[in-house]
mmCIF file of C-alpha atoms and ligand atoms in Angstrom:
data_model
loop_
_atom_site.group_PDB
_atom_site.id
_atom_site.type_symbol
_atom_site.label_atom_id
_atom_site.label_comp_id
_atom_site.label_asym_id
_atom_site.label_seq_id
_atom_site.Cartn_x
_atom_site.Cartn_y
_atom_site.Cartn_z
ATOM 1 C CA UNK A 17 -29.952 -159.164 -53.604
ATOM 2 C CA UNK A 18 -29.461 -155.492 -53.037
ATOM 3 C CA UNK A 19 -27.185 -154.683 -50.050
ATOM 4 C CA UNK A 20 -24.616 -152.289 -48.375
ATOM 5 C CA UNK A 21 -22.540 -155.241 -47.323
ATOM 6 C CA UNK A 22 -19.357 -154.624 -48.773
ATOM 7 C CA UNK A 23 -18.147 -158.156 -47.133
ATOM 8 C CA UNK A 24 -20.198 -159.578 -48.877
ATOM 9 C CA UNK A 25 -18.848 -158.344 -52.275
ATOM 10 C CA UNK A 26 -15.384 -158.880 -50.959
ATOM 11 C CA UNK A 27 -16.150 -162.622 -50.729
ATOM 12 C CA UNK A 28 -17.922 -162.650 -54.011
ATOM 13 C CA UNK A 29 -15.039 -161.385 -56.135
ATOM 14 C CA UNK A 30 -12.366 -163.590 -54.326
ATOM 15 C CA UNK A 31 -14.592 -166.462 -55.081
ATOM 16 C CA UNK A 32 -14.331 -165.360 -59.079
ATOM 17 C CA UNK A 33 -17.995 -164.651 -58.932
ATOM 18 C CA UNK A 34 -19.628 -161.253 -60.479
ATOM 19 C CA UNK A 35 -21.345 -158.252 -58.716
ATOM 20 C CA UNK A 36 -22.694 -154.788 -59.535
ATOM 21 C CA UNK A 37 -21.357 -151.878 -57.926
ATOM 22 C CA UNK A 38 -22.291 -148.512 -58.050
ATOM 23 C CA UNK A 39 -20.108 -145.648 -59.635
ATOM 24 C CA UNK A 40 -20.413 -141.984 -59.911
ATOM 25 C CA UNK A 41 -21.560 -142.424 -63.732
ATOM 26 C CA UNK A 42 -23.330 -145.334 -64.000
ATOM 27 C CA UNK A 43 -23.430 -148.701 -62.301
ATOM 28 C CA UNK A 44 -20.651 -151.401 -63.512
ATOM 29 C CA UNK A 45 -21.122 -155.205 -63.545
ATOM 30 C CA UNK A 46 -17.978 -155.622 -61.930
ATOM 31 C CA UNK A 47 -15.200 -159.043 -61.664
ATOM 32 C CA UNK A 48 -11.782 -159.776 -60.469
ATOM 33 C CA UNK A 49 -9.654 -158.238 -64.248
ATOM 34 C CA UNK A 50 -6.820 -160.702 -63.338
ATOM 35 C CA UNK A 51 -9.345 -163.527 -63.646
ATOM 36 C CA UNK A 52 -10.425 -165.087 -66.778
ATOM 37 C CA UNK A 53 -13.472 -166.712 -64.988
ATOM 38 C CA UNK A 54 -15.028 -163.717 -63.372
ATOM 39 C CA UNK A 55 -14.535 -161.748 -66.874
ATOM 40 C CA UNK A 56 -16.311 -164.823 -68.915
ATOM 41 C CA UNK A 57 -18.980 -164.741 -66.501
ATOM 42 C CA UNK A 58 -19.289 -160.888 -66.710
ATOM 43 C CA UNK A 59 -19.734 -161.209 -70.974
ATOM 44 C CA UNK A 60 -22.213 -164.356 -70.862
ATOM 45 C CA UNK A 61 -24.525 -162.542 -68.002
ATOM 46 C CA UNK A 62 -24.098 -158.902 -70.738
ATOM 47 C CA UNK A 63 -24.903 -161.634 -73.667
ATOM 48 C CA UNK A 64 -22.058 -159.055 -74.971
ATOM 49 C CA UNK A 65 -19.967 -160.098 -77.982
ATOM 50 C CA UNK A 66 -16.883 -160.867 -77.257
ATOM 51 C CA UNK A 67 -14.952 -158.113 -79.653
ATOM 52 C CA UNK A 68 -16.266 -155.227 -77.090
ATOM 53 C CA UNK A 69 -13.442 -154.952 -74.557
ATOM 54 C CA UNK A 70 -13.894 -153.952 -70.752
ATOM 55 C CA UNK A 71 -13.065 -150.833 -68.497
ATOM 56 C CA UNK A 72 -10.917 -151.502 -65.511
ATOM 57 C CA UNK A 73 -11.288 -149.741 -62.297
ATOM 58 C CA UNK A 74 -8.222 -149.204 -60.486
ATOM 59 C CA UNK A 75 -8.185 -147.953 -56.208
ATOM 60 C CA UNK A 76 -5.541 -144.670 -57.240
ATOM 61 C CA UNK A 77 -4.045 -143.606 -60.242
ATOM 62 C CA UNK A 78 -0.901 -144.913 -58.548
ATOM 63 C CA UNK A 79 -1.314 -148.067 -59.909
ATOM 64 C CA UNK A 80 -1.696 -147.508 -63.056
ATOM 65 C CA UNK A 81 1.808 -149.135 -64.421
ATOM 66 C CA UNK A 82 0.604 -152.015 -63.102
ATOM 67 C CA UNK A 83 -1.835 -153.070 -65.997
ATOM 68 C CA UNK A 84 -0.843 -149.846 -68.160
ATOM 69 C CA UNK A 85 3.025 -149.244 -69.879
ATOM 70 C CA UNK A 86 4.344 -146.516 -72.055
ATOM 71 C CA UNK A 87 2.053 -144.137 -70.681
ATOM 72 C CA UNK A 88 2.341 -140.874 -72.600
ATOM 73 C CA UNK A 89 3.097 -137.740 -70.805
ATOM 74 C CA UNK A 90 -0.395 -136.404 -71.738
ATOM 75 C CA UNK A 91 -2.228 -139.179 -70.227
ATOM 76 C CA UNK A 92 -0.516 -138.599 -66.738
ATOM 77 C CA UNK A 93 -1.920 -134.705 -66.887
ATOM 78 C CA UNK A 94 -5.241 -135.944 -67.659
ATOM 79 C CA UNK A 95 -5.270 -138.661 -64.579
ATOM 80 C CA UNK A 96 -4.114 -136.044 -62.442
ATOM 81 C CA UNK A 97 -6.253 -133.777 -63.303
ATOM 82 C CA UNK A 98 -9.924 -135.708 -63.315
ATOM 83 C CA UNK A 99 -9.144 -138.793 -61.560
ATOM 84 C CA UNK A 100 -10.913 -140.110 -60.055
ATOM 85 C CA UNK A 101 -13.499 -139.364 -61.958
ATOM 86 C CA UNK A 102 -15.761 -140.213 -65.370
ATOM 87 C CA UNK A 103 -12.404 -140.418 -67.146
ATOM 88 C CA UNK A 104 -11.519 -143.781 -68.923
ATOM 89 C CA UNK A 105 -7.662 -144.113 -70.580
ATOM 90 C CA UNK A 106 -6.603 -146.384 -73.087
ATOM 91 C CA UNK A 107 -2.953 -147.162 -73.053
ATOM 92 C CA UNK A 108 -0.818 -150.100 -73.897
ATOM 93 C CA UNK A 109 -1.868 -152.874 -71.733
ATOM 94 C CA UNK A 110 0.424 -154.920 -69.209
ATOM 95 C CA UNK A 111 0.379 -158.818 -70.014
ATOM 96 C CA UNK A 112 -1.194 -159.456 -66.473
ATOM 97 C CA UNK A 113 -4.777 -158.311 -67.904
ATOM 98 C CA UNK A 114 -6.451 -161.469 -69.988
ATOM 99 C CA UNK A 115 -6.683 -160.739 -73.422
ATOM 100 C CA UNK A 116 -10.314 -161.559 -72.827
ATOM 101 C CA UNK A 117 -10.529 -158.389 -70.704
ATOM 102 C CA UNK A 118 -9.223 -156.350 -73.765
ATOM 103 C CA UNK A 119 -10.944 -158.390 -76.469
ATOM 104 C CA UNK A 120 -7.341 -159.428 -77.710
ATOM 105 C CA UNK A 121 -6.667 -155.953 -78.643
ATOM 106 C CA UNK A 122 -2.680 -154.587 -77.159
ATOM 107 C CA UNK A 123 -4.355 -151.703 -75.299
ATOM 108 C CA UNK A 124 -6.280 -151.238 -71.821
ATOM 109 C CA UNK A 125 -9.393 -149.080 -70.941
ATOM 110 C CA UNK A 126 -8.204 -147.664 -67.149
ATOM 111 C CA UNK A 127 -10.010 -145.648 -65.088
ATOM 112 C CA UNK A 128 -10.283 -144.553 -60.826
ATOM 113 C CA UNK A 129 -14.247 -144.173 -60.525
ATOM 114 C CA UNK A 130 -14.787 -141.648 -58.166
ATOM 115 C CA UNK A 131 -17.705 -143.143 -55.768
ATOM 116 C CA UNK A 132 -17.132 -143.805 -51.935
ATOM 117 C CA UNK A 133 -18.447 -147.038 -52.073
ATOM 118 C CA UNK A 134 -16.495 -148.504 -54.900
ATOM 119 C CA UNK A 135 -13.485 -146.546 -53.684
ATOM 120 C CA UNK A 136 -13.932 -148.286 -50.611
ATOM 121 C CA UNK A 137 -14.547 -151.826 -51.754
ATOM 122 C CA UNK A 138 -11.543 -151.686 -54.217
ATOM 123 C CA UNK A 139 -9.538 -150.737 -51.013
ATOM 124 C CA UNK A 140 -10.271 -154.264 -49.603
ATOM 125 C CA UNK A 141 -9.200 -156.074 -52.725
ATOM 126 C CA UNK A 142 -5.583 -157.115 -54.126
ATOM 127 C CA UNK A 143 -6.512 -156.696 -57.578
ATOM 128 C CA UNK A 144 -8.598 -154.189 -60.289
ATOM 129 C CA UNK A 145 -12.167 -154.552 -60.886
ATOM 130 C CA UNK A 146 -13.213 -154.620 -64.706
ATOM 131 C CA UNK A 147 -16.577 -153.783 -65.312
ATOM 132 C CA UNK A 148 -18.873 -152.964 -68.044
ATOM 133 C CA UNK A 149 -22.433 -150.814 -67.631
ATOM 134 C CA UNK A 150 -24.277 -153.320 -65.637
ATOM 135 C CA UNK A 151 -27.146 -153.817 -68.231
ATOM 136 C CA UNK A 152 -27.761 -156.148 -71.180
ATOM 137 C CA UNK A 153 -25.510 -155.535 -74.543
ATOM 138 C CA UNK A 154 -27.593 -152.495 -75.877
ATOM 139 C CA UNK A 155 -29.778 -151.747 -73.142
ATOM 140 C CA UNK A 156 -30.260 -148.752 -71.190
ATOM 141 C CA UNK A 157 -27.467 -148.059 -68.190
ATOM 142 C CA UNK A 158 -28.383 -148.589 -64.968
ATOM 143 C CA UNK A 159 -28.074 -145.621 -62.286
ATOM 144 C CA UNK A 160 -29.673 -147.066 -59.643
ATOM 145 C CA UNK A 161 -29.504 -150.601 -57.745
ATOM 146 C CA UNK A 162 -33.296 -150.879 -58.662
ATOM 147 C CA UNK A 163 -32.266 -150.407 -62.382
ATOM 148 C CA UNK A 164 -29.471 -153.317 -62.140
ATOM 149 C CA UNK A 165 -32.565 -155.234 -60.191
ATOM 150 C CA UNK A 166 -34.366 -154.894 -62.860
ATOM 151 C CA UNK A 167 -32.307 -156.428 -65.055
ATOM 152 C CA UNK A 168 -30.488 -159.534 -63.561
ATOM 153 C CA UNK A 169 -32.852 -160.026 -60.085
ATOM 154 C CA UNK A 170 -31.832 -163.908 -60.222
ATOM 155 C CA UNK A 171 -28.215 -163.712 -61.463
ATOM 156 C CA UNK A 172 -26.909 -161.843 -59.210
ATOM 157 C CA UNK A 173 -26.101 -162.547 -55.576
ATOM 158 C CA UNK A 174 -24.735 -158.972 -54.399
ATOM 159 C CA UNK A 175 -25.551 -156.000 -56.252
ATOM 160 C CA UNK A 176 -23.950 -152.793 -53.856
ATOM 161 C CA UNK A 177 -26.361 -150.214 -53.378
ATOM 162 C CA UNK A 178 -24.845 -146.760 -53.419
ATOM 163 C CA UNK A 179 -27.703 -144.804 -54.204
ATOM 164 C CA UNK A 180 -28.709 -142.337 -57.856
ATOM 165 C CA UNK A 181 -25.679 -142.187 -59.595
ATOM 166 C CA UNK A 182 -24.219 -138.733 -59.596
ATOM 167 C CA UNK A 183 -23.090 -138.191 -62.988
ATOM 168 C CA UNK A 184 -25.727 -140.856 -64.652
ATOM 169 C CA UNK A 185 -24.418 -140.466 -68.257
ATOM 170 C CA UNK A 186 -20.891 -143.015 -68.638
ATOM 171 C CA UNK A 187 -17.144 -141.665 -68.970
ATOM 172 C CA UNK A 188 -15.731 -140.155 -71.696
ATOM 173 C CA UNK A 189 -12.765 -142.193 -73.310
ATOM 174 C CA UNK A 190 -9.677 -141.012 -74.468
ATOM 175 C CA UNK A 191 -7.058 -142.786 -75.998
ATOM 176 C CA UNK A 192 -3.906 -141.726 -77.862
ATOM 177 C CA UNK A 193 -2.720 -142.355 -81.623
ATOM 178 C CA UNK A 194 0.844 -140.948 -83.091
ATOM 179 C CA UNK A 195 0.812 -139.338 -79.686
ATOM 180 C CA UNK A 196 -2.211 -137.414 -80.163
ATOM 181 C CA UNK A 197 -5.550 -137.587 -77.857
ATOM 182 C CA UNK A 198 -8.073 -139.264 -79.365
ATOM 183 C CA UNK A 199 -12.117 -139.239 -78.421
ATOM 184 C CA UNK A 200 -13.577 -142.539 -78.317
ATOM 185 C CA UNK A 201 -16.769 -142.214 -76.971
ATOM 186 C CA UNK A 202 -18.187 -139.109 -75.696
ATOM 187 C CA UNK A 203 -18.992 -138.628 -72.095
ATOM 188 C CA UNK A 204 -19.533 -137.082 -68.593
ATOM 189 C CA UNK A 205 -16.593 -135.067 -69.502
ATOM 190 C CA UNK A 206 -17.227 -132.519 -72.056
ATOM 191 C CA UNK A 207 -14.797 -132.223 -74.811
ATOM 192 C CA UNK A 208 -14.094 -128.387 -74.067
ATOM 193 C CA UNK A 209 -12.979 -129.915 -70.115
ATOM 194 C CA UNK A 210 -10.709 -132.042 -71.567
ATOM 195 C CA UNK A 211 -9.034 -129.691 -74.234
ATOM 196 C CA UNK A 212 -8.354 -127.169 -71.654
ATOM 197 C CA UNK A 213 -6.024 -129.474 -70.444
ATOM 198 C CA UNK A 214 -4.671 -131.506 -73.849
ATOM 199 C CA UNK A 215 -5.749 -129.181 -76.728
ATOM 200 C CA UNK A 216 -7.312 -129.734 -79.586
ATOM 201 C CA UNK A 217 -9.186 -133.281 -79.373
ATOM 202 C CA UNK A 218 -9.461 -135.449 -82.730
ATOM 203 C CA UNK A 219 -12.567 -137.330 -82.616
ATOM 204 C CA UNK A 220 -12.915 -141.043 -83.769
ATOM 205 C CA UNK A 221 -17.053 -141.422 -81.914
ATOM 206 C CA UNK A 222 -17.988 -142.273 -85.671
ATOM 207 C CA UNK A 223 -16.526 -146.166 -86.274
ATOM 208 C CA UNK A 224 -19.246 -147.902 -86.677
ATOM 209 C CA UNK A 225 -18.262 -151.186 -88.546
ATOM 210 C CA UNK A 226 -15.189 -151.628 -86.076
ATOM 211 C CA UNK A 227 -16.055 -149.271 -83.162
ATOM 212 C CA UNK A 228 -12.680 -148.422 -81.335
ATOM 213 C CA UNK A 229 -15.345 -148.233 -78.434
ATOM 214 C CA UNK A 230 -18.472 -150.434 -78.994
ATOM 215 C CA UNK A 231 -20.357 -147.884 -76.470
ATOM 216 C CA UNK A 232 -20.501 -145.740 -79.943
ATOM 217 C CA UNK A 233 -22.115 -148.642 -81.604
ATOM 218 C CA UNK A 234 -25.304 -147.059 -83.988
ATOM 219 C CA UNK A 235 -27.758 -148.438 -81.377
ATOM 220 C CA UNK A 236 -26.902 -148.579 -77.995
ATOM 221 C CA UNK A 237 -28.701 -147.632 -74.542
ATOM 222 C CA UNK A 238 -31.812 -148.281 -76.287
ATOM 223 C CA UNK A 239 -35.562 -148.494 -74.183
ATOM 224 C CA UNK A 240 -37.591 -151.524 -75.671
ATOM 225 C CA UNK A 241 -40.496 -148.866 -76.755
ATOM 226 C CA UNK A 242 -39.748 -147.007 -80.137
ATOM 227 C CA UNK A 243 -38.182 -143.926 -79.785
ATOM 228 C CA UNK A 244 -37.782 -140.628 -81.734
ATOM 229 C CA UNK A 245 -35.705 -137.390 -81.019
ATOM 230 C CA UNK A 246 -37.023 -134.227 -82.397
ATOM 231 C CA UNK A 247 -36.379 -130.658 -82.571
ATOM 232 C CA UNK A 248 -40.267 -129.990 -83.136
ATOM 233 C CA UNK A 249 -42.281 -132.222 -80.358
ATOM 234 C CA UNK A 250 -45.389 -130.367 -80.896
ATOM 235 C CA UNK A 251 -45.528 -131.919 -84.294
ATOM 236 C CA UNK A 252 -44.400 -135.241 -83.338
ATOM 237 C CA UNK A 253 -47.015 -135.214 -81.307
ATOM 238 C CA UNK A 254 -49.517 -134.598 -83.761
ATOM 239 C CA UNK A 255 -48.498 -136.755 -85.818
ATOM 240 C CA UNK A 256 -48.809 -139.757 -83.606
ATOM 241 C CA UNK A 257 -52.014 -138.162 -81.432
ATOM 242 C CA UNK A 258 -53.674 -141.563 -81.922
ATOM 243 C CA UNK A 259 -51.382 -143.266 -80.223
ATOM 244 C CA UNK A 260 -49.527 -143.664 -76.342
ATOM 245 C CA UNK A 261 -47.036 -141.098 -76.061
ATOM 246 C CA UNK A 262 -44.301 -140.770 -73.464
ATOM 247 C CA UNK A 263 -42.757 -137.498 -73.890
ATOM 248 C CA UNK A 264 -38.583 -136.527 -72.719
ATOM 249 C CA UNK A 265 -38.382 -133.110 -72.453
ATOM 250 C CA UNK A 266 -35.617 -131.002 -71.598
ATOM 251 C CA UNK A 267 -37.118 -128.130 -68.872
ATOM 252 C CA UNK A 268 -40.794 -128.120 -69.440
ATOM 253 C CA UNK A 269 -44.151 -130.333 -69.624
ATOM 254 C CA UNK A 270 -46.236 -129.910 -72.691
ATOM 255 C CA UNK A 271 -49.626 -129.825 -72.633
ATOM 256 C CA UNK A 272 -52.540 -132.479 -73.377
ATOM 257 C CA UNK A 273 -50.074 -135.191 -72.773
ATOM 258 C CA UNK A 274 -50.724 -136.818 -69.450
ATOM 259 C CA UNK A 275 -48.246 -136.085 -66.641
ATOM 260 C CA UNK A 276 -47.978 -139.176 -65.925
ATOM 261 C CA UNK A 277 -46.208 -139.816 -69.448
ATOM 262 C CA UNK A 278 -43.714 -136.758 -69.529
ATOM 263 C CA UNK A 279 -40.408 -137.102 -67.794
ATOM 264 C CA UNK A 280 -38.690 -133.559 -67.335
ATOM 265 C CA UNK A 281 -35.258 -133.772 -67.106
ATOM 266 C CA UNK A 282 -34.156 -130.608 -65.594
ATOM 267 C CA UNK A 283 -36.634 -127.707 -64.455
ATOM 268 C CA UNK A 284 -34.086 -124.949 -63.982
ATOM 269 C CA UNK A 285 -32.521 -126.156 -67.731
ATOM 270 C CA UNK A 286 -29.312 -127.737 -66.114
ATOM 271 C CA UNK A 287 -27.086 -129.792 -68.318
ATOM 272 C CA UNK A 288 -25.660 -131.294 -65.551
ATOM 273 C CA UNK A 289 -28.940 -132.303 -63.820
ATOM 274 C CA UNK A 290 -30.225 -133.700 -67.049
ATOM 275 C CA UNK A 291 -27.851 -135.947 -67.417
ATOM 276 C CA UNK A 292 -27.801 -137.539 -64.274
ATOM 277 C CA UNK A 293 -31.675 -137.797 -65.196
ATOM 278 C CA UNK A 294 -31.376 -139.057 -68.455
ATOM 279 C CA UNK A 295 -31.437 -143.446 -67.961
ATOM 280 C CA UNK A 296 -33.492 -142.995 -64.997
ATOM 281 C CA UNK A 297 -36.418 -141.326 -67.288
ATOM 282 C CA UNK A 298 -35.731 -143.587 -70.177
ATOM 283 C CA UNK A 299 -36.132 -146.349 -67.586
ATOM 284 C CA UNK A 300 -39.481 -145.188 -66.622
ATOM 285 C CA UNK A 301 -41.380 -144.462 -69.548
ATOM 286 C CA UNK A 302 -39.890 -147.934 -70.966
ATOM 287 C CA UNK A 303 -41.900 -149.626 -68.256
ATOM 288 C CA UNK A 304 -45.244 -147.628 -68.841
ATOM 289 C CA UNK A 305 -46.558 -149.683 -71.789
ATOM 290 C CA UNK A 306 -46.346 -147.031 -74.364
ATOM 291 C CA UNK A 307 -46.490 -147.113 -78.216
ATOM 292 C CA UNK A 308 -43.705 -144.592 -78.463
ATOM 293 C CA UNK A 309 -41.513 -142.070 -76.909
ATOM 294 C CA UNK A 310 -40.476 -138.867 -77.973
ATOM 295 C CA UNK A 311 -37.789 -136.636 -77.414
ATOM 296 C CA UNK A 312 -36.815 -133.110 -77.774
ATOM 297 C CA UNK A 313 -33.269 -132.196 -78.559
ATOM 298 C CA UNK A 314 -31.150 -130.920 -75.679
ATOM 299 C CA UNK A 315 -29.163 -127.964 -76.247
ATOM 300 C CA UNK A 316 -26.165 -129.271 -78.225
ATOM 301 C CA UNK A 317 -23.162 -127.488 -75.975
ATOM 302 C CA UNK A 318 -20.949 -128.963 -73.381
ATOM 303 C CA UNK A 319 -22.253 -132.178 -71.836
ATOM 304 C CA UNK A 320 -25.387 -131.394 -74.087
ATOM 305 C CA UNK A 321 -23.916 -132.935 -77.038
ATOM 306 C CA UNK A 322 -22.987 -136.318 -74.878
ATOM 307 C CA UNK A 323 -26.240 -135.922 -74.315
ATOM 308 C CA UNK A 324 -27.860 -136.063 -77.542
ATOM 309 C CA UNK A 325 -25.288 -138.471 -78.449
ATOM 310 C CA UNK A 326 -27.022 -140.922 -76.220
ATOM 311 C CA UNK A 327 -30.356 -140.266 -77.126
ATOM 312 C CA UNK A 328 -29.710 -140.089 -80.735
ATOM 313 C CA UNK A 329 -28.442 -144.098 -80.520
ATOM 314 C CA UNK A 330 -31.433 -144.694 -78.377
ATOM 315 C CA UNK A 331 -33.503 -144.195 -81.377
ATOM 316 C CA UNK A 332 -31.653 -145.498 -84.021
ATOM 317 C CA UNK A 333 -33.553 -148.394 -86.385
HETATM 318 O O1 LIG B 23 -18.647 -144.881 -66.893
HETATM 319 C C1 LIG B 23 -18.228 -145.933 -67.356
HETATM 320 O O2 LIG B 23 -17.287 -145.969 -68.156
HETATM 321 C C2 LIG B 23 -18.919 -147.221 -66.895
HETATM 322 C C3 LIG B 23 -18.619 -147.454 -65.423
HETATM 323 C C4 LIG B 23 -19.167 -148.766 -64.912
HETATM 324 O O3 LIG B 23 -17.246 -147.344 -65.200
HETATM 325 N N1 LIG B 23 -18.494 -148.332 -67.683
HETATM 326 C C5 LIG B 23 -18.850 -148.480 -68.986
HETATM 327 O O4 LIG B 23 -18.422 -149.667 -69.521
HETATM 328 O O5 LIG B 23 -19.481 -147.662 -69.606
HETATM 329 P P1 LIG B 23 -18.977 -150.256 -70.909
HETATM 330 O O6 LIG B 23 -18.405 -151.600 -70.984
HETATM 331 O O7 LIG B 23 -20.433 -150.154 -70.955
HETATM 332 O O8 LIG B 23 -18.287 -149.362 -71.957
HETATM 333 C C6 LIG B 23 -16.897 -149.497 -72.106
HETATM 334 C C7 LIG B 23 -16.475 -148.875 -73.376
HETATM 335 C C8 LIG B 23 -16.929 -149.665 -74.572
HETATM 336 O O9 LIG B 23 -17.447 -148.769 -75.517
HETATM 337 C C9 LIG B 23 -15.633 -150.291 -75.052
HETATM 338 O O10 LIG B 23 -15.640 -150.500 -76.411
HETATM 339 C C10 LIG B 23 -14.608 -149.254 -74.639
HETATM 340 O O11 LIG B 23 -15.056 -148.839 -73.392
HETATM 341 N N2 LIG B 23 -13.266 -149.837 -74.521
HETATM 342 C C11 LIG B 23 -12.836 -150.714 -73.612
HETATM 343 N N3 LIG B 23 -11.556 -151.073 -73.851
HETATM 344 C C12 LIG B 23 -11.176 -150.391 -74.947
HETATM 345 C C13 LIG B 23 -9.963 -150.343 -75.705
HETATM 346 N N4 LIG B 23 -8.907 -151.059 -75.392
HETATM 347 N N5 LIG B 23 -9.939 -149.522 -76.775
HETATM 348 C C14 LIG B 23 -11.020 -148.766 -77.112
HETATM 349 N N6 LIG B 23 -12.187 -148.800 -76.436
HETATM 350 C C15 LIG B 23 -12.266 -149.596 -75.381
HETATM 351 MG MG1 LIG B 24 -22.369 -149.865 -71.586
#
């Protein structure tokens, strides 16, 4: 059931049992990470292969060494400086997180998600919370306890409603190799916030037979309705005028396409408002029936790219 009852949640993940919580990026499908039984529960209820490894959510950056060790310099400038927040670390992992947390790999995905609710309910628990997007492998990300509703309505006893996500679009993920940052999957953070603070970024978003982050798998946060991205809608839209059309635009509606089947993700052109629009609309026009959806290219700057990013592996055969 939906609920504020963070009790309720409390009891849950003693128990070993699985709940969704809300976060400022998207909402996580969250379980005790010392406990192999809440995290086995967590992949069967994703139907997500075991080889994709988990984020956990710590209360403060202060505990950190706990499940992280050797923690470069670089990565303590970054937690300072955007946690918490839609920044996820991976480091050298402690032996007290299950190597089914980490899919057997020798490194941890950490971050502090910066949402009042799950601050608060990680305040009432002894341990970390790992958590993965709270939607089936490959689907769209939920942002809103409806969304997670949506998706697992029976399986789920407590999912914690903290209202629209405020970032809707998932952390970015850093990690570090020969004591370099490294991009992983691109994110909430734009790349120029986090070289203002690091320098120069090296990108590894591209791995697609062994993704370093499965998130940057070729198709991911895909609707179940065909999708195409364009730079030209207008002749997209000819092309297909005999069929349903759900249109994702960027600031405008286009004509001779019924309202009803246009999302429009920021009026005022706002990056920032886009992407916390971005699932939501995908959501929608997924559950309109359509024959297709098309959309138009964001600009490609700042959180713009992340942005396309997304959408391009939404519409990926
Ligand atoms: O914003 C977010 O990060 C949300 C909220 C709930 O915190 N979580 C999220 O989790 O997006 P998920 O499971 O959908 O994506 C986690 C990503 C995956 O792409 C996974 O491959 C990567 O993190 N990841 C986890 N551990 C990793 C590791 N040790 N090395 C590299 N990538 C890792
Ligand atoms: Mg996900």
């Amino acid at each position: 059931m939906i609920t504020k009852d963070l009790a309720m949640a409390v009891k849950a993940l003693t128990d070993h049992q699985i709940i969704a919580l809300p976060t400022e990026t998207v909402y996580g499908l969250a379980g005790n990470a010392y406990s192999e039984t809440a995290i086995a529960k967590i992949f069967a209820l994703k139907q997500r292969p075991l080889y994709n490894p988990l984020i956990v959510h710590l209360k403060s950056p202060e505990f950190l060494p706990l499940v992280a060790r050797e923690i470069p310099q670089m990565a303590l400038e970054l937690a300072k400086e955007f946690w918490p927040g839609p920044l996820t670390l991976v480091l050298k992992k402690q032996s007290i997180i299950p190597d089914i947390v980490t899919a057997g790999k020798d490194t941890v995905a950490v971050r502090v998600p910066n949402h009042p609710m799950a601050l608060a309910l990680l305040n009432q628990l002894e341990f970390p919370l790992a958590a993965p997007s709270a939607n089936p492998f490959g689907s769209i990300s939920p942002t809103t306890a409806e969304h997670v509703f949506h998706y697992f309505s029976e399986e789920l006893s407590v999912i914690l409603d903290g209202g629209t996500c405020e970032r809707g679009i998932e952390s970015t993920i850093i990690g570090f190799e020969n004591n370099r940052p490294v991009i992983y999957r691109l994110g909430s953070l734009s790349r120029a916030q986090i070289e203002n603070k690091v320098g120069k970024l090296q990108s590894d978003t591209k791995a697609d037979a062994a993704p370093k982050a499965p998130g940057m798998l070729s198709r991911h946060y895909a609707p179940s309705t065909p999708m195409y991205l364009t730079d030209e809608i207008e002749k997209l839209v000819q092309k297909f005028s005999n069929k349903k059309i759900g249109l994702l635009m960027f600031k405008k509606l286009i004509p001779g396409i019924s309202v009803e089947n246009q999302e429009v993700l920021s009026p005022s052109g706002d990056l920032k408002e886009a992407a916390k629009n971005l699932y939501a609309a995908m959501h929608r026009l997924d559950k309109l029936g359509l024959d297709l959806i098309i959309a138009g290219r964001l600009p490609d700057e700042g959180i713009g790219k992340t942005l396309n990013d997304k959408l391009e592996r939404a519409t990926k055969k």
